Short mmCIF file of C-alpha atoms in Angstrom, two decimals:
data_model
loop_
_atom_site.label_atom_id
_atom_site.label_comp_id
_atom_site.label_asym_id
_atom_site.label_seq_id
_atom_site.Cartn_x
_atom_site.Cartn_y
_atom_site.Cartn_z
CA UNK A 1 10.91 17.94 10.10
CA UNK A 2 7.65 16.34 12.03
CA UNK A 3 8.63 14.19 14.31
CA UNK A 4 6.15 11.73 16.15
CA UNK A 5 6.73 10.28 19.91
CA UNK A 6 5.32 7.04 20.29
CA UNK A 7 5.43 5.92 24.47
CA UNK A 8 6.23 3.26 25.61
CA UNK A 9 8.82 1.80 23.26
CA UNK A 10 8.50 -1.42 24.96
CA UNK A 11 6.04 -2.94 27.08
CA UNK A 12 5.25 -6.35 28.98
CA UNK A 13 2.05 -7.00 30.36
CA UNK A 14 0.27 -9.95 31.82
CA UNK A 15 -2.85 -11.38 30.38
CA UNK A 16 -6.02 -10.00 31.17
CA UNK A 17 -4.27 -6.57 31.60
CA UNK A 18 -4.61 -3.72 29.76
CA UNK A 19 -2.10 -1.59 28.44
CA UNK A 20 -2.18 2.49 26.78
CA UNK A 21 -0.33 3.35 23.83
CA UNK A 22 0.58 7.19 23.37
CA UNK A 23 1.31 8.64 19.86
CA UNK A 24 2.32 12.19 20.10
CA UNK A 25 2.74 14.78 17.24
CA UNK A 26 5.83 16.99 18.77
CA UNK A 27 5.90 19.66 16.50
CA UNK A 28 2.79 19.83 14.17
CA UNK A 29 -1.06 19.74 14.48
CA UNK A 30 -2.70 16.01 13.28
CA UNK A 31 -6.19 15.78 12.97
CA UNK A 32 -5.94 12.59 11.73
CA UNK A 33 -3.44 9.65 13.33
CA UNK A 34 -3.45 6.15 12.32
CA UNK A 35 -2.90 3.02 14.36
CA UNK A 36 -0.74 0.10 12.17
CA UNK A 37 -0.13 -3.56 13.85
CA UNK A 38 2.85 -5.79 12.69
CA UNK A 39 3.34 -9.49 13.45
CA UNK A 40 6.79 -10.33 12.51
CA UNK A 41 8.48 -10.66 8.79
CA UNK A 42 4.47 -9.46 7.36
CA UNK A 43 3.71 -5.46 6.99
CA UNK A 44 1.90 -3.22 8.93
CA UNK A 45 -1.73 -3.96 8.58
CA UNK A 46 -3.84 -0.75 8.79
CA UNK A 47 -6.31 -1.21 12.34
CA UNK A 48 -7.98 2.03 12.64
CA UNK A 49 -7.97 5.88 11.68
CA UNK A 50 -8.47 8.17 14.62
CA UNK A 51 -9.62 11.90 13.82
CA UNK A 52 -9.70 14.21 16.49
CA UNK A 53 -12.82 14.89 18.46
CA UNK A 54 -14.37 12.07 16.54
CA UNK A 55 -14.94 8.45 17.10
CA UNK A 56 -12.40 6.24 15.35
CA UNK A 57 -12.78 4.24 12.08
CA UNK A 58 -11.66 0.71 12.50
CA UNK A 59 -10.58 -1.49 9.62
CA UNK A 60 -12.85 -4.61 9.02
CA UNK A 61 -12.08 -7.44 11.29
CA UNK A 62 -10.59 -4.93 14.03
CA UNK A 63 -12.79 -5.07 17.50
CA UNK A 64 -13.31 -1.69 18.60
CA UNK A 65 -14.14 -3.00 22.05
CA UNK A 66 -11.12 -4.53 22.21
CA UNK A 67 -8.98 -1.35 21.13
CA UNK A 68 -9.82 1.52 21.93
CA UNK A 69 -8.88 4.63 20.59
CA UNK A 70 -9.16 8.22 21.77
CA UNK A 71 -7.78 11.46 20.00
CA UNK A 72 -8.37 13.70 22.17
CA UNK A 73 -6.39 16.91 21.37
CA UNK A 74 -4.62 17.51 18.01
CA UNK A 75 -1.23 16.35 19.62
CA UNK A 76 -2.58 13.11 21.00
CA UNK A 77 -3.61 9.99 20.15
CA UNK A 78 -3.70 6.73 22.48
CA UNK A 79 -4.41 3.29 21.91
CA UNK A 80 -5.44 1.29 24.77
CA UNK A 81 -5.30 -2.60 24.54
CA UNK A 82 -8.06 -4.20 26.84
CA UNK A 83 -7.73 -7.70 28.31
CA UNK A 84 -4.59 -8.22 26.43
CA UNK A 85 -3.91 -11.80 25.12
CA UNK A 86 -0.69 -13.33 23.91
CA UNK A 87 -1.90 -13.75 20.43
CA UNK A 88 -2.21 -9.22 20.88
CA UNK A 89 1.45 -9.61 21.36
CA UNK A 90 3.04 -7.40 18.22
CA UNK A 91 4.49 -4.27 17.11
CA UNK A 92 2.06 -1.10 17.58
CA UNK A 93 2.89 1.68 14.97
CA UNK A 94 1.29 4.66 15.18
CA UNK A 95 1.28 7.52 12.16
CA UNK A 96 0.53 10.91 11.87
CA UNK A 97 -0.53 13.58 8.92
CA UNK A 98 0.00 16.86 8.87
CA UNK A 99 -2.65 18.73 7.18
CA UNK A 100 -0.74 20.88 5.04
CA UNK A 101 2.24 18.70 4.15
CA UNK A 102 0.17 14.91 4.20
CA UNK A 103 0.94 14.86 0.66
CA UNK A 104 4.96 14.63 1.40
CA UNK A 105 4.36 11.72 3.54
CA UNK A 106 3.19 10.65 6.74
CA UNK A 107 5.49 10.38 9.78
CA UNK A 108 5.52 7.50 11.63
CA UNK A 109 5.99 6.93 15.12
CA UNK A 110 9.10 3.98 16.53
CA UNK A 111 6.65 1.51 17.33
CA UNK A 112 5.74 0.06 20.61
CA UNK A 113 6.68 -3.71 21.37
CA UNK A 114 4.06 -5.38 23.04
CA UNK A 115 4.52 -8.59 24.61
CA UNK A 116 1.58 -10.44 26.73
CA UNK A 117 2.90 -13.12 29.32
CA UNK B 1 -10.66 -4.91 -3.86
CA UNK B 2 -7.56 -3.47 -4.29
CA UNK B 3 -4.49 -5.39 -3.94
CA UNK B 4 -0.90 -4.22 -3.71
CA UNK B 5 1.72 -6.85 -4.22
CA UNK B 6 5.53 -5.99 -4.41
CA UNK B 7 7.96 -8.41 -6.80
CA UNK B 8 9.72 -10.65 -4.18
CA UNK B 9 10.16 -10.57 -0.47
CA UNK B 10 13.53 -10.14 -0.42
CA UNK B 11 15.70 -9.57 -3.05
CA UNK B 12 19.94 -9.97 -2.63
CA UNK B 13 21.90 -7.35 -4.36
CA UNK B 14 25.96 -6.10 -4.81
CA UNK B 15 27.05 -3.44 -3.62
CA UNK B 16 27.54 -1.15 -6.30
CA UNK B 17 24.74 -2.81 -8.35
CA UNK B 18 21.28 -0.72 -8.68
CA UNK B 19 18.60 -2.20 -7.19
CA UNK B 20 15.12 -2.40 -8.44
CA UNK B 21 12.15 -2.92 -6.94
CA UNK B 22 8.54 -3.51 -7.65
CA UNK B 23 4.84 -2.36 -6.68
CA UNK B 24 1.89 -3.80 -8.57
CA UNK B 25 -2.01 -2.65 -8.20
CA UNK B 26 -4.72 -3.85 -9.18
CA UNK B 27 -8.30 -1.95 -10.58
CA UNK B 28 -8.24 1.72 -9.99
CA UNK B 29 -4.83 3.74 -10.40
CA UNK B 30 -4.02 5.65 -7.22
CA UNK B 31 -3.79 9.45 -7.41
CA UNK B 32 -0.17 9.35 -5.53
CA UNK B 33 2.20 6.46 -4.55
CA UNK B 34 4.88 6.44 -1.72
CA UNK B 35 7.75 4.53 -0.71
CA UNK B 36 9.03 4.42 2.52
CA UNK B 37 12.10 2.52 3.94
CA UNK B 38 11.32 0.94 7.61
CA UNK B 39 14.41 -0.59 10.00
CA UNK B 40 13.70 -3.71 12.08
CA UNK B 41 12.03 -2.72 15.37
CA UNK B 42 11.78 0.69 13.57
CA UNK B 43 8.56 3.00 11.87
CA UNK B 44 8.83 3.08 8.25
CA UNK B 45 10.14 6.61 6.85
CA UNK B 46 9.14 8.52 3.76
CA UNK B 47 11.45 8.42 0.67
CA UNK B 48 9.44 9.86 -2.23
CA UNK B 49 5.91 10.13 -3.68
CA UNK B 50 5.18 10.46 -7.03
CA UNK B 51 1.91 12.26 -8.56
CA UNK B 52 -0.23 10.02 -11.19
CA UNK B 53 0.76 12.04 -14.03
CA UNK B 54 4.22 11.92 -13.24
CA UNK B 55 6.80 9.69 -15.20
CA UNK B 56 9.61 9.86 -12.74
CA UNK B 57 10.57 11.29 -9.58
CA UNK B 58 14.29 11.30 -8.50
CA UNK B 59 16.22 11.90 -5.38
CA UNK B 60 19.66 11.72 -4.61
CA UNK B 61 20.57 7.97 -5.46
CA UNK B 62 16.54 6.82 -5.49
CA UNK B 63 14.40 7.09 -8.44
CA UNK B 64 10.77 5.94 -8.55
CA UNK B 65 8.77 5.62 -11.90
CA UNK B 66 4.64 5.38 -12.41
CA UNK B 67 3.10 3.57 -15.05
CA UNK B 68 -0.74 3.44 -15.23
CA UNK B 69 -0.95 1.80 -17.92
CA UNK B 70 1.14 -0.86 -16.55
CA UNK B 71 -0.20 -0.66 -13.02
CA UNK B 72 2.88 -1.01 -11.75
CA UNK B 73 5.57 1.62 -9.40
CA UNK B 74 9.29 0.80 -10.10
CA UNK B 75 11.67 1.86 -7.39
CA UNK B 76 15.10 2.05 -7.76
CA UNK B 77 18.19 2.66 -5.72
CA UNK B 78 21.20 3.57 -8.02
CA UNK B 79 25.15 2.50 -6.40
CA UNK B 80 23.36 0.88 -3.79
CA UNK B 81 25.39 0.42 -0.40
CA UNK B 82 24.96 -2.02 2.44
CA UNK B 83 23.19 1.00 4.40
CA UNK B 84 20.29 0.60 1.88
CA UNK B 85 19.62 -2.36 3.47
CA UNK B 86 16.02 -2.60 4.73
CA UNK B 87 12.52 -3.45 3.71
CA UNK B 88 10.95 -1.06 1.27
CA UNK B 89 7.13 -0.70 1.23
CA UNK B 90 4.91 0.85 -1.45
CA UNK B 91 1.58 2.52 -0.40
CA UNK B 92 -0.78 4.02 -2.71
CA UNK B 93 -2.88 6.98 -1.82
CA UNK B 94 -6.39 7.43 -3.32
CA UNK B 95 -6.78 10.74 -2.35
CA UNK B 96 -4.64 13.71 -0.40
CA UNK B 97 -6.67 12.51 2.91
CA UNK B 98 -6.71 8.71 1.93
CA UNK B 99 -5.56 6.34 4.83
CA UNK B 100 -2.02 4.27 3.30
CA UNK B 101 -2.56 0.51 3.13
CA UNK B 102 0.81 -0.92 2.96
CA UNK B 103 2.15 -3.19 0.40
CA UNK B 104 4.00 -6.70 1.55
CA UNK B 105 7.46 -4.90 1.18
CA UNK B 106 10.61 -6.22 -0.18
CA UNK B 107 13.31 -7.15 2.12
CA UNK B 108 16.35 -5.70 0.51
CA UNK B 109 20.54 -6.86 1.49
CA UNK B 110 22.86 -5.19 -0.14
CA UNK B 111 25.95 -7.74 0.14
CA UNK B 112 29.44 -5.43 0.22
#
């Protein structure tokens, strides 16, 4: 089945750092990957869609300055956190769609656990 | 705009018991709805979708039902097992390219 790599599982960063998120489709094409956040005991709240070649869409109250987002193969999606805080300190989720099979469910990625000290 | 709620946050069960949970929309009716089940420190992973003009979709031990007129997905896990513990999320899809917007999920312990 499609399996997504999501790199680094678990990162600690100081603040005022910035830290890159890679979301990898192993085994299938995405043109479209989406970026989740999750504080803990709440669900994942939708931050932005990335489509290859394209500029992301971010959801509404998500700085784009702040996290950026490039797709820039159909493999590859990163998220890059810039001047990370502690109150950015959550779990990253990324998602992928295949084109031809979105319909039997996206595959998510293990999640990145990002902690700012 | 839309809102997806799901019955309880968590929700104590038998073993043995079948457990049911619940996804309420409001306004429009999606065209699909998915479940997945997601681990602690883990990505969620599919279970099922189910089309808007389908009753009831089964699988193995999991059956999910669609009412539109109701607004409302049931989900339900049949001889449930302490492995079924997890938190199950709803998401709604508008469209066969729509983004997923997650419900709040239902934290489910299945107590052997």
């Amino acid at each position: 089945g499609a399996v997504v790599s999501q790199h680094p599982s678990w990162v600690i960063c100081k603040s005022g750092t910035s830290v890159k998120i890679e979301c990898r489709s192993l085994d299938f094409q995405a043109t479209t990957m989406f970026w989740y956040r999750q504080f803990p005991k709440q669900s994942l709240m939708l931050m932005a869609t990335s489509n290859e070649g394209s500029k992301a869409t971010y959801e509404q109250g998500v700085e784009k300055d702040k996290f950026l987002i490039n797709h820039a193969s159909l493999t590859l999606s990163t998220l890059t956190v810039t001047s990370a805080h502690p109150e950015d300190s959550s779990f990253y989720i990324c998602s992928a769609r295949e084109a031809l099979t979105g319909l039997y469910g996206y595959t998510f990625g293990s999640g990145t656990r990002l902690t700012v000290v | 705009s839309q809102k997806i709620e799901q019955n309880s946050e968590a929700l104590n069960i038998q073993e043995g018991k079948t457990a049911t949970l619940t996804c309420n929309y409001t306004n429009y009716s999606p065209a699909y709805l998915q479940w997945y089940r997601q681990d602690p420190g883990r990505g969620p992973v599919f279970l099922l979708l189910i089309r808007e003009n389908e009753k009831e979709k089964r699988k193995e031990r999991l059956k999910v039902t669609f009412d539109t007129t109701l607004k409302q997905s049931l989900f339900h896990i049949t001889a449930s097992q302490p492995a079924d513990s997890a938190t199950y999320l709803c998401a709604p899809l508008y469209s066969s390219a729509s983004k997923i917007i997650f419900g709040s999920g239902t934290r489910l312990s299945i107590r052997p």
